[in-house]
Each structure stands twice: as C-alpha cells, then as structure tokens.
Coordinates of C-alpha atoms in Angstrom, one line a residue:
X7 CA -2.1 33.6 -3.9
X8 CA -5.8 34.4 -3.7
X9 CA -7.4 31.2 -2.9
X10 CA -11.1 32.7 -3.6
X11 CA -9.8 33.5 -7.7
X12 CA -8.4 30.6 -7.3
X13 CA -11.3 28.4 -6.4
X14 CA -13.5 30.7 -8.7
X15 CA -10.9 29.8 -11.4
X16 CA -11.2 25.6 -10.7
X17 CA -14.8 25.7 -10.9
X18 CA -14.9 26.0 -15.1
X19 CA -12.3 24.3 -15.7
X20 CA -14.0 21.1 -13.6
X21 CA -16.8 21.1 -15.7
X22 CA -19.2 23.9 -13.8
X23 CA -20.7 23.4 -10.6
X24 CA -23.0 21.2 -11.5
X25 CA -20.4 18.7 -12.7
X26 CA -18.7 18.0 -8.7
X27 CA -20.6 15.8 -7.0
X28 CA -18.0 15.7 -4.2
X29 CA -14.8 17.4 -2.6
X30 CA -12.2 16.7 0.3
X31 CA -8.5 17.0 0.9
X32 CA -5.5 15.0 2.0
X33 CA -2.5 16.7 3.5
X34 CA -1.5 18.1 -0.5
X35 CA -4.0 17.7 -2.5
X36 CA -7.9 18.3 -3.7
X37 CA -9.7 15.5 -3.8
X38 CA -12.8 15.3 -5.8
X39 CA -15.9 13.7 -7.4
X40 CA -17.5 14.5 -10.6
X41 CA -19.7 13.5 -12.7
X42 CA -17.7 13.3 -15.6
X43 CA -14.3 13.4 -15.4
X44 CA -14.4 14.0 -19.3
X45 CA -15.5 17.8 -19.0
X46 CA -12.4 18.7 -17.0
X47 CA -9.7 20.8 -19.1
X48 CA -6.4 19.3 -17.5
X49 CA -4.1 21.1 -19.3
X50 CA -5.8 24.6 -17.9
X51 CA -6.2 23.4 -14.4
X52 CA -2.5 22.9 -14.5
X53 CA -1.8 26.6 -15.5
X54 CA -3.8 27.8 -12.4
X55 CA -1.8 29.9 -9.9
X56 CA -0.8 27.4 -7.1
X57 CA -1.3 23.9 -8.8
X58 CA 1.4 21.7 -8.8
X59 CA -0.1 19.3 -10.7
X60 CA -3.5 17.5 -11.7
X61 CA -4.0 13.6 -12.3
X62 CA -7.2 11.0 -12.2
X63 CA -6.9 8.1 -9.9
X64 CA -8.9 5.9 -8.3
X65 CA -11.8 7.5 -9.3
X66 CA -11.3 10.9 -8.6
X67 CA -9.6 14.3 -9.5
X68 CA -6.6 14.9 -7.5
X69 CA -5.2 18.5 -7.8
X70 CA -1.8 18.9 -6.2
X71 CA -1.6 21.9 -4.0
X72 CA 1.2 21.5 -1.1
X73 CA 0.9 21.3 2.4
X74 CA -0.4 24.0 4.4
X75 CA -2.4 25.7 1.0
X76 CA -4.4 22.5 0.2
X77 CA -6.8 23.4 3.2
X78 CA -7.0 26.8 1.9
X79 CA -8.2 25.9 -1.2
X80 CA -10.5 23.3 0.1
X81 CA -12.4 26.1 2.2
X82 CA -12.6 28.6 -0.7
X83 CA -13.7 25.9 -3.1
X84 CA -16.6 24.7 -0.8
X85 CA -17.8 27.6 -0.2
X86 CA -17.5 28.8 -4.0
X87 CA -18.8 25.5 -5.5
X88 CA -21.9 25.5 -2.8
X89 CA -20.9 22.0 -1.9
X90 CA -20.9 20.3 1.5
X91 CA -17.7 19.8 3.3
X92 CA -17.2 16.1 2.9
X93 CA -14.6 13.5 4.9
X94 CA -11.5 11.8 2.6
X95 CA -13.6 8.7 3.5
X96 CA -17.0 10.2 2.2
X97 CA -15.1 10.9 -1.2
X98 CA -13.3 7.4 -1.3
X99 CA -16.5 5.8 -1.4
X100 CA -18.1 8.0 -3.9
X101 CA -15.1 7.6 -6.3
X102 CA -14.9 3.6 -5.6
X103 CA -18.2 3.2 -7.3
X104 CA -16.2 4.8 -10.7
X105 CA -13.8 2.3 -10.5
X106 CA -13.5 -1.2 -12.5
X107 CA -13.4 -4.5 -10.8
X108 CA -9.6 -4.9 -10.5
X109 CA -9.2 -1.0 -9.2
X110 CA -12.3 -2.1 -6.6
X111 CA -10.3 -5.4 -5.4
X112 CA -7.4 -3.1 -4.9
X113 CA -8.8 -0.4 -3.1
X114 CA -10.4 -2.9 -0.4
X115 CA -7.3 -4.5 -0.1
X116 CA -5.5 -0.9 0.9
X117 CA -8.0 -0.4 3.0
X118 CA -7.5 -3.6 4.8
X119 CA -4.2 -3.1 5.0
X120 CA -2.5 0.3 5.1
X121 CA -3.9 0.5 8.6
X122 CA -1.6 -2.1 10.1
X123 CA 1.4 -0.9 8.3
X124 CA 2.3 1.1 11.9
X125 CA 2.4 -2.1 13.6
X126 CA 4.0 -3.8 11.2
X127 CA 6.8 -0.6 10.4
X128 CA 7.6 -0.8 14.4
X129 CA 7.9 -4.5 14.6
X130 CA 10.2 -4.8 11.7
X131 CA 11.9 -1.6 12.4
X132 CA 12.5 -3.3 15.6
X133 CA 13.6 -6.9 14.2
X134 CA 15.9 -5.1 12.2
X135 CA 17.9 -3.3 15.0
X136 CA 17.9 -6.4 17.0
X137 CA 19.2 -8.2 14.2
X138 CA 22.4 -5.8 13.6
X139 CA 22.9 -5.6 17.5
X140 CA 23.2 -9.6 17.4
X141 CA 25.2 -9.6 14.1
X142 CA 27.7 -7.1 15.7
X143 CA 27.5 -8.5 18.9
X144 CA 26.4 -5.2 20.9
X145 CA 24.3 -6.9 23.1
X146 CA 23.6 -10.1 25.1
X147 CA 21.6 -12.1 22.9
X148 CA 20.3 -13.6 26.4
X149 CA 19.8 -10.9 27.7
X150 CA 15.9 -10.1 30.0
X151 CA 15.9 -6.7 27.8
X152 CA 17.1 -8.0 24.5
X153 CA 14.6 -11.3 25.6
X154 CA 11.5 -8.8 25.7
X155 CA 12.1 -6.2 22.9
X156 CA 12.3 -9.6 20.6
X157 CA 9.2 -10.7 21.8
X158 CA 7.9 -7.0 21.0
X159 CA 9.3 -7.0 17.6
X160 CA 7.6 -10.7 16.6
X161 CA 4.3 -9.3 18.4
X162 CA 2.5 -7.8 15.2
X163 CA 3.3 -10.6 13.1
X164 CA 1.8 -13.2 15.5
X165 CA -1.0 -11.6 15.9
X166 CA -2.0 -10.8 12.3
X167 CA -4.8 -12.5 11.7
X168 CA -6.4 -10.7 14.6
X169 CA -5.3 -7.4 13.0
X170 CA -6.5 -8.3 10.1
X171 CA -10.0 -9.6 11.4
X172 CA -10.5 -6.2 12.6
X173 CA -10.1 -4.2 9.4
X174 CA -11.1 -6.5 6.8
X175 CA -14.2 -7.0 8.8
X176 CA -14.9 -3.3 9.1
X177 CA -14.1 -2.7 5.2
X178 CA -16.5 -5.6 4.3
X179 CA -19.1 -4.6 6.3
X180 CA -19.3 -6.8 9.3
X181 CA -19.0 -6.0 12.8
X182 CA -14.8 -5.4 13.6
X183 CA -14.8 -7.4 16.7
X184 CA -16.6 -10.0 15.6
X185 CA -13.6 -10.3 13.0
X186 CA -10.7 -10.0 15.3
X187 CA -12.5 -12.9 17.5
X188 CA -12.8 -15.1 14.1
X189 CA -8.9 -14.0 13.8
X190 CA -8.5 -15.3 17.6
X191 CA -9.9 -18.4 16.9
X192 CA -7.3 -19.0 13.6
X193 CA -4.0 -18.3 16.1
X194 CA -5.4 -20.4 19.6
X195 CA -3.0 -21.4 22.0
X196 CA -4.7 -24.8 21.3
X197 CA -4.0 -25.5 18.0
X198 CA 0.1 -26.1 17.2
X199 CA 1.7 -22.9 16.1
X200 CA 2.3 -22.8 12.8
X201 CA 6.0 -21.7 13.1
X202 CA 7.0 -24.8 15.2
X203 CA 4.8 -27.5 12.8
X204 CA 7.7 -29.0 11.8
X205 CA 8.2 -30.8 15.6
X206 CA 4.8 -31.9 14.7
X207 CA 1.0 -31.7 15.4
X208 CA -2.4 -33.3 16.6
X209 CA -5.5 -34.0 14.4
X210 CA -8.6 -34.3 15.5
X211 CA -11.6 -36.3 13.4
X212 CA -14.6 -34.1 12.7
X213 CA -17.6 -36.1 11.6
X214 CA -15.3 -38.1 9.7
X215 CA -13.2 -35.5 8.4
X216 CA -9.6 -35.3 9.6
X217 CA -8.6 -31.8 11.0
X218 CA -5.0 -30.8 11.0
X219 CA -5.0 -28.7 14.3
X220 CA -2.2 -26.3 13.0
X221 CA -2.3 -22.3 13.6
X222 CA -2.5 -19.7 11.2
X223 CA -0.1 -17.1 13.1
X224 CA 1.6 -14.9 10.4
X225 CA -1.2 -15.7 7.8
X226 CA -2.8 -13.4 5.6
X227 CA -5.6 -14.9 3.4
X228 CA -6.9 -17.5 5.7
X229 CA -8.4 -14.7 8.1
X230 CA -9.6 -12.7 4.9
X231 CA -11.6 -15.2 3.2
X232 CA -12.8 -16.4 6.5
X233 CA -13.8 -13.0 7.6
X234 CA -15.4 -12.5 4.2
X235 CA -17.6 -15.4 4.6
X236 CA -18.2 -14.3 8.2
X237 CA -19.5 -10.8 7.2
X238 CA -21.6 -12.1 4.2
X239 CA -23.0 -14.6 7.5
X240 CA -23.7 -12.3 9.7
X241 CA -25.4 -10.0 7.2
X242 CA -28.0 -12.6 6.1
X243 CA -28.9 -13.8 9.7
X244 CA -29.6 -10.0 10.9
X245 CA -32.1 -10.4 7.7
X246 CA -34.2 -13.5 9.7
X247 CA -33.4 -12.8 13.4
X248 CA -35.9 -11.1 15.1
X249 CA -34.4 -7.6 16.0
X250 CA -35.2 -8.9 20.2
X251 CA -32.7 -11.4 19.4
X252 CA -30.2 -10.5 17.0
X253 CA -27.8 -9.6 19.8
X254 CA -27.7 -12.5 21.4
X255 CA -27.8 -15.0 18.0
X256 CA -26.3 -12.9 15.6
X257 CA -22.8 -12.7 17.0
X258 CA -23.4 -16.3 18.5
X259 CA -24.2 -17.9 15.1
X260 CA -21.6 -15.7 13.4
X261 CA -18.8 -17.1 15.4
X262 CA -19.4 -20.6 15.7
X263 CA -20.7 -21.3 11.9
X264 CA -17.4 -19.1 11.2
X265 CA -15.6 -21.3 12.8
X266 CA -16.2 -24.5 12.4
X267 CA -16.1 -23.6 8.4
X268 CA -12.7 -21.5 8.7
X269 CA -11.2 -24.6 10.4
X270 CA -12.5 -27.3 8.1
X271 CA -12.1 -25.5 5.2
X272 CA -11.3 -22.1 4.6
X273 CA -8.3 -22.1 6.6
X274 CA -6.5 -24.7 4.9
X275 CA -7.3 -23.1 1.2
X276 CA -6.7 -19.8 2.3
X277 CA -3.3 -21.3 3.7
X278 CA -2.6 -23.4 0.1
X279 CA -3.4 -20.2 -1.7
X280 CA -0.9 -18.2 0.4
X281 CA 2.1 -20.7 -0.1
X282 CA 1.2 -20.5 -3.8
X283 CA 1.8 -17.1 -4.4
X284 CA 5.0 -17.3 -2.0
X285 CA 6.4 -20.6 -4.0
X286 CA 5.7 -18.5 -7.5
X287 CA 7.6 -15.6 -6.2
X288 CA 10.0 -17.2 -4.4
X289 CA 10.8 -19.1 -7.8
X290 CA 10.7 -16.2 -9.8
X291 CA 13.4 -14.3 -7.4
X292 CA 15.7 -17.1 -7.2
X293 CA 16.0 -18.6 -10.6
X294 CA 15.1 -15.3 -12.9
X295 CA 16.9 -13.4 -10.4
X296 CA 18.1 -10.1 -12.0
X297 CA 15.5 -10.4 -14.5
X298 CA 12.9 -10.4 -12.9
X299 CA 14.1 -7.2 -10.6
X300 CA 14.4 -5.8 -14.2
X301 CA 10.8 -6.8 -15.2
X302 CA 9.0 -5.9 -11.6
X303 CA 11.1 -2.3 -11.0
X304 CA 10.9 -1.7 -15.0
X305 CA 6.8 -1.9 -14.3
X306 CA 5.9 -1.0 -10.9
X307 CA 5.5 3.0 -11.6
X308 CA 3.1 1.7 -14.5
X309 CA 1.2 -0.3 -12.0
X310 CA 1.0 2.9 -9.6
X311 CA -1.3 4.9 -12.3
X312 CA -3.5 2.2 -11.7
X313 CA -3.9 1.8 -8.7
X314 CA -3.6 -1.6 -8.4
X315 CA -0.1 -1.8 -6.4
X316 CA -2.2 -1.1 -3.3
X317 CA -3.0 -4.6 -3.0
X318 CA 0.3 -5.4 -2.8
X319 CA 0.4 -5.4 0.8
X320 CA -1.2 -8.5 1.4
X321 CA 1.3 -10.5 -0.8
X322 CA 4.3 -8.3 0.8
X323 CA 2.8 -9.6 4.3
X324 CA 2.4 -13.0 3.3
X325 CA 6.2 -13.4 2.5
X326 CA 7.7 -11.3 6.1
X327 CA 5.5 -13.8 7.9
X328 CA 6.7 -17.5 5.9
X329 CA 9.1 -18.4 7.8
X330 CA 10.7 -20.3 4.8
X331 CA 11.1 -16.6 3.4
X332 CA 10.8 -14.0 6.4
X333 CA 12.0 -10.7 4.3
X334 CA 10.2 -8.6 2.0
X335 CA 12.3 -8.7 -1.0
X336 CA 9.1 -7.0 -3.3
X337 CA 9.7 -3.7 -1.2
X338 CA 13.6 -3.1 -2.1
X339 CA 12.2 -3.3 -5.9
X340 CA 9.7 -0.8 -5.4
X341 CA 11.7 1.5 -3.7
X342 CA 14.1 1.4 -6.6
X343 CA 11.5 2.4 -8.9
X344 CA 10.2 5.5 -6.7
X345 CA 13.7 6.5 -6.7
X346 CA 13.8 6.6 -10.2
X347 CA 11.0 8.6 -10.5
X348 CA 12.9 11.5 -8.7
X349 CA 15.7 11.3 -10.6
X350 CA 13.9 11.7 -13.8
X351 CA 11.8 14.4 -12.3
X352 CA 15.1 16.6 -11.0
X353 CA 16.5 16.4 -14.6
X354 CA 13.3 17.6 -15.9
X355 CA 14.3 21.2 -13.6
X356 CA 17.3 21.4 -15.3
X357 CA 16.1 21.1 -18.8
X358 CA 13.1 23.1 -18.6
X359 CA 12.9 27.3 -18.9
X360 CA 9.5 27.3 -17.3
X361 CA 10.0 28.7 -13.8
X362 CA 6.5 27.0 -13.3
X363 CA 7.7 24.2 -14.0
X364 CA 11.2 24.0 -12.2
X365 CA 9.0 25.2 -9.0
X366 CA 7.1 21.9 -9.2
X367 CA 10.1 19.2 -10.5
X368 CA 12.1 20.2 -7.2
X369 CA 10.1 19.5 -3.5
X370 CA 8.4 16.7 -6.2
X371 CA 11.8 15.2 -7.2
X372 CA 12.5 15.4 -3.6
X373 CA 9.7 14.0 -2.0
X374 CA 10.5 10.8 -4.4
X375 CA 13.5 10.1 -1.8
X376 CA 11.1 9.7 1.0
X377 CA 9.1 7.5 -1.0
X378 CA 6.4 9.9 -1.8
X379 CA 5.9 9.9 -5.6
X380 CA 2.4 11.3 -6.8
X381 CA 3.4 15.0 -7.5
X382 CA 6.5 13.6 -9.4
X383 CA 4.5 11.1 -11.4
X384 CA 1.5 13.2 -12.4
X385 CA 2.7 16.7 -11.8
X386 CA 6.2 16.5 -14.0
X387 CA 7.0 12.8 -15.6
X388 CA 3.4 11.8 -17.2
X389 CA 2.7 15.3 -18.3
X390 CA 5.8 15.2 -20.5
X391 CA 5.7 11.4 -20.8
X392 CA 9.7 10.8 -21.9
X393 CA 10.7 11.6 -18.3
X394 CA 8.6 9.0 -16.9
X395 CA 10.0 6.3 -19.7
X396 CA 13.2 7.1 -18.1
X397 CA 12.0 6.7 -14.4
X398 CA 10.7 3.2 -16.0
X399 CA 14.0 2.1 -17.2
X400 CA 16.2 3.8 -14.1
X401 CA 13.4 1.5 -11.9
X402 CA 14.5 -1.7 -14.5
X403 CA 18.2 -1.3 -13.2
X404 CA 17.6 0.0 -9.6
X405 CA 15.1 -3.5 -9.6
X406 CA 17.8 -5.7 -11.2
X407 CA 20.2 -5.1 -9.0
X408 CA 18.4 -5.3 -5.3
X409 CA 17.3 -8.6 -6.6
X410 CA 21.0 -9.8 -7.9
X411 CA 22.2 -8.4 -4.4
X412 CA 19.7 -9.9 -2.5
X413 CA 18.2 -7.4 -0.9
X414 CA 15.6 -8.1 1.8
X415 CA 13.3 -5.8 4.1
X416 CA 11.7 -6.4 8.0
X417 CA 8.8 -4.5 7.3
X418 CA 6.4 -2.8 4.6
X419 CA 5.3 0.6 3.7
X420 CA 8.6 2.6 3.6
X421 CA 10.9 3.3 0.7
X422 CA 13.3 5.6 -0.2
X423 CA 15.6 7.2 2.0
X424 CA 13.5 6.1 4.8
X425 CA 13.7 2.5 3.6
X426 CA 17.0 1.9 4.6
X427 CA 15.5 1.6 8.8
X428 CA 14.1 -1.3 7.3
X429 CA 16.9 -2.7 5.0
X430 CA 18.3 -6.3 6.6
X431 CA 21.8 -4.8 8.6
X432 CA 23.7 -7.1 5.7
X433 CA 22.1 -5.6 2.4
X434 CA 22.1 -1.3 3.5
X435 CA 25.1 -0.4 1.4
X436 CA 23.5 -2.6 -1.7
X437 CA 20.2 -0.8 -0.6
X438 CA 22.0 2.6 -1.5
X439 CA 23.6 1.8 -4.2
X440 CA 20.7 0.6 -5.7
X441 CA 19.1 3.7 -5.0
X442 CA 22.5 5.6 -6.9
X443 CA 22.0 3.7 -10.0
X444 CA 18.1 4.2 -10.3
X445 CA 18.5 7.8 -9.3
X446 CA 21.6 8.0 -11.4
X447 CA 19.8 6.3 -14.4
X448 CA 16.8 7.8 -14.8
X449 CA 18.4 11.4 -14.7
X450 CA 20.6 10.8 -17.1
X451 CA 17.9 9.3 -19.6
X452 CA 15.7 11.7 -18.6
X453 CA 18.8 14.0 -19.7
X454 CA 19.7 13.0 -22.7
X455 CA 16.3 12.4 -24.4
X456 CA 14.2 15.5 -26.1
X457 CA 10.7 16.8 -25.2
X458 CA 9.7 20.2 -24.5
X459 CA 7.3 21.9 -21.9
X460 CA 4.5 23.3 -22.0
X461 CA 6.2 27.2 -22.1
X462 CA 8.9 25.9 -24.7

C-alpha cells in the first residue's frame, strides 16, 4: 500500500484541504477535524486501499486503519494536507466544541474517569483473586500476606475521591492538586468512615447547623460537584487577587471556602444523589430482573454511537464502592452486548463475496472478544445496518441472562474475554455462557436475515 496515493486519495473525499481543520491518530485510526463533516463522501472513503472502515463520533472523522499503518497514514496525510501535526488531545478539544450538550457532559465524564480505570482494574482484579482464594480455601484468610494484598486491593476504592479530585479538577480547569487536597478533606481520618457508619458517628454544630461528620470514602459525586464548585472558585478569585498574591490566597481561599461548603452542603447532596441512582438501579435489577438485562443489553450498542456510554463510569463506580451493592452488575450487560457485536460481524464474513469486506468482518469480529468494538460497529454492522439489529437483539439475550444469573463484576473497564479476570469467582461459567448465547445469537440472526454488500 502506498500511503502517499493514499493520503492524496483522502484528501477529496474529506471535503478538500480546505475542509480539515485538524488531524491525529490513536493506535488504529485517523482522527480528524473538519469543517463540515457534510462534504465527506463516506461511502468512497471506505473503498480506499487500506480503510477498514469510516464512522463520525464525538465530533470527529474516525477512519479505521489498523495498527502499525495508522501512523503511516497520519505522516503522509500531514504532510499532503499541509496541516500541523496535532496531539489526540489537541483534536478532542477541537471536536468537543461540535458536540451537543449531552455528548459534552459525556465526554468530560470519560475524561474524568477513564484515567483511573488502571487503579481501579488492579484493585478489583485483585479483590477478585482474593475472593476465590478465600472461597476455595487456598489460603490463610489471616494470613500477614493475604492481610496486606487485601489492604492493596481496597486501596483505590478508598481513596477515590482523591483520585477523582485530581482529574476532574484538571478536566474542569482547576489546579489538580488543589482537587486531590478538596478530595483529602471528603475521606479525613477525622471524620467516621463511611463504611463503618452503621456503629455510629459524631456531629458537630456549625453556626447552628448540625454537621454529620461522616466520610465520603468510595464516593463519586460528592468530590465532583465539590471540585466543580472549587474550580469555578478558584477561577474567579485569580480574577481579583493581585497577581503578588494569588499564590498565597488563591489556593488558601480555594481550600477552605471549598471546604467548609463541600462539608455543609455539597457533600451530603452529592451523597443523596449517589444513593439515588444506586436505589433506582438496584430496584430495577432486582424486581425487573431479566427484563431489564433485556432492555439495557438490547440498547447499549445504540448508546455507543452516541457516545454517551462514556459516562457510565461514574454510575458503574458509584455501585463497586456502596457497600450495600459492592459489584458492578452494569459491566456483565455491556459485555454481553460487545459480544454480540462480534458475532454479528463474523457472520457478516461468511455471507459476503467481497474479499474487502471479509478482510475487515474478521480481526473486527475478533477484536469484539476483547472488548474492542468500533471497527465491528462502524466498519461492518452499521454500514449494512441488519447485522447490527442482530448484535442488538444477541446483546437483549446475552443482557437477560447475566442479570437472571446474577452476574457481578470487581472492577470496570474490561469486557469480553478479558472480562472474565474480573467476573465474581461464583458467576465465571454464567459469565461465558452468557457470552455463548450473545455470540451465538447475533450470528445466527445476522445469518439468517438478507442484506447485501456493497460488491453484491
């Protein structure tokens, strides 16, 4: 492949040079900026040699290129187009200014989140093992070794609010430490864990008003709106402190006006708001049961187009740290539904005569498994649409049952094949299975219903 012709090729098709305000690259595929994303020919980029696929989302032009050739490209298309090498970051903000106030909420929620996931994979990676050491009794529960790796496994979930203090702070535009102090403040050894409230706790009378002197460890929206407020704060006062004084008053103000109002007020209705969306949920799953599997795995691919499932972390997070709840049982649903995306995606390889085509359906069917679905979804199953009506309804099943079975996850962030490090020790052969029938279901759907590609 000649990624100069190819690059030369793009350019048109995109609208002219003129047209790309904008270009970077993950590790598969183009990312870029236009200014109108109507004056792209889709259908033609997709017949380029080397593109696996070509989809909008989140404000920008993804074309789908592979590992290894995406950089390639990137460097031919630059230097074609005339444009300026820009970061994946540069181009995220560019494209966030396209997007609608839902897609915009969901974006700065992924960005808040996603980079925790690591600490939160390892800790519940970790809780899991221990748990199926302790349920087969491989181990001394009493243990110094088994003593410390549980205190490593519970670490990341203590100390979430500081975690997220950091990068919500940093996404919102305030300064990151400042945010992970405000988080330090919400989990003090002073105030009465909030896992242990139930032996009781102090309260402390603040001008009159009665302070419950409880902790927010394992809390997700009390730090967020606090650290909201405190970035919108500590904006305004760098506006009216004098610039010989705004590092000493600026971080000073910040943290103790933060404070006191995270602790008085914010805290407690970031806290109500949490168990609200836990209490609705935890409702849904236990008295709709499979049904709701059904609805949730029957829509969650839908919601992927959007974008908007990115901002599912935070409510994922909210329920592994509840000690009422303590699993991710949102995760095992999702997971269905990537899996059924692969299925419909391999069957699409054996129905189709386009050796184009069949190149594509395979590594994207595959990558499904390891919870990797973008190439599948906009490279094979939306272009042809039946195919991804089928990964919808093998998602509906796959989602029913991991709820009927009661499926639960330690962590967030994997699905798939790799899902199953996370699966509770009880619930991995339900886990596969689940993945069987929403695999199973959506290739045969996908099967058994008529469409033809492009070639045909």
């Amino acid at each position: 492949m000649n990624v100069t012709s190819v690059a030369n090729e793009l350019i048109p098709l995109l609208g002219g040079k003129e047209n790309i305000v904008s270009a970077a690259h993950c590790a598969t595929r183009l990312r870029l900026v236009l200014q109108d994303d109507n004056k792209i020919n889709k259908s033609a980029i997709e017949q380029v040699d080397g593109v696996k696929g070509c989809f909008s989302n989140a404000g920008q032009i993804q074309i789908i290129f592979g590992t290894g050739i995406v950089n390639k490209v990137y460097a031919a298309f630059t230097a074609v187009a005339g444009i300026s090498q820009a970061s994946e970051g540069d181009v995220k903000k560019l494209a966030t200014q396209k997007l609608n106030i839902v897609q915009r909420a969901a974006r700065t929620l992924s960005n808040i989140f996603v980079p925790i996931i690591p600490a939160i994979v390892a800790s519940g990676l970790l809780m899991g093992t221990l748990g199926l050491v302790r349920t087969y009794g491989w181990a001394n529960p009493d243990s110094a070794i088994f003593i410390m790796l549980d205190m490593f496994s519970s670490a990341a979930f203590i100390i979430l609010p500081i975690l997220i203090g950091f990068t919500a702070a940093r996404e919102f535009g305030g300064n990151p430490y400042l945010g992970a102090t405000l988080g330090g403040i919400l989990t003090h050894p002073a105030l009465t864990n909030a896992w242990t409230v139930g032996s009781g706790f102090k309260t402390m009378d603040f001008m009159g008003i009665d302070v419950a002197m409880i902790g927010y460890q394992g809390t997700v929206f009390p730090v967020l709106i606090a650290v909201l407020f405190m970035s919108h704060l500590e904006k305004q006062l760098r506006r009216v402190i004098p610039d010989s004084l705004d590092l000493i008053l600026t971080p000073f103000l910040t943290v103790v006006i933060t404070g006191f109002v995270s602790l008085l007020f914010i805290g407690p209705a970031g806290r109500g708001l949490g168990e609200g969306i836990t209490f609705v949920l935890t409702t849904l799953y236990e008295h709709a049961g499979w049904l709701a599997g059904l609805l949730f795995g029957g829509t969650y691919s839908a919601i992927v187009i959007t974008g908007i499932h990115h901002s599912f972390h935070a409510i994922e997070l909210g329920l592994l740290a509840d000690k009422s709840v303590g699993v991710n049982f949102l995760l095992p649903i999702w997971a269905m539904a990537n899996v059924a995306q692969g299925g419909a995606c391999l069957a699409v390889y054996f129905k189709t005569k386009d050796a184009r085509i069949k190149s594509i359906a395979v590594p994207a069917g595959l990558s499904c498994l390891l919870g990797i679905t973008e190439a599948a979804i906009f490279g094979i199953n939306l272009r042809f649409v039946k195919p991804f009506l089928a990964a919808l309804a093998g998602g509906a099943l796959g989602g029913a049952w991991v709820v009927a079975s009661k499926v639960g996850m330690t962590a967030v962030g994997l699905t798939g094949i790799p899902g199953i490090a996370i699966v509770q020790s009880s619930s991995v052969l339900t886990y596969i299975i689940g993945m069987v029938i929403a695999f199973g279901a959506a290739f045969a759907i996908a099967t058994v219903l008529r469409y033809n590609t492009d070639a045909e």
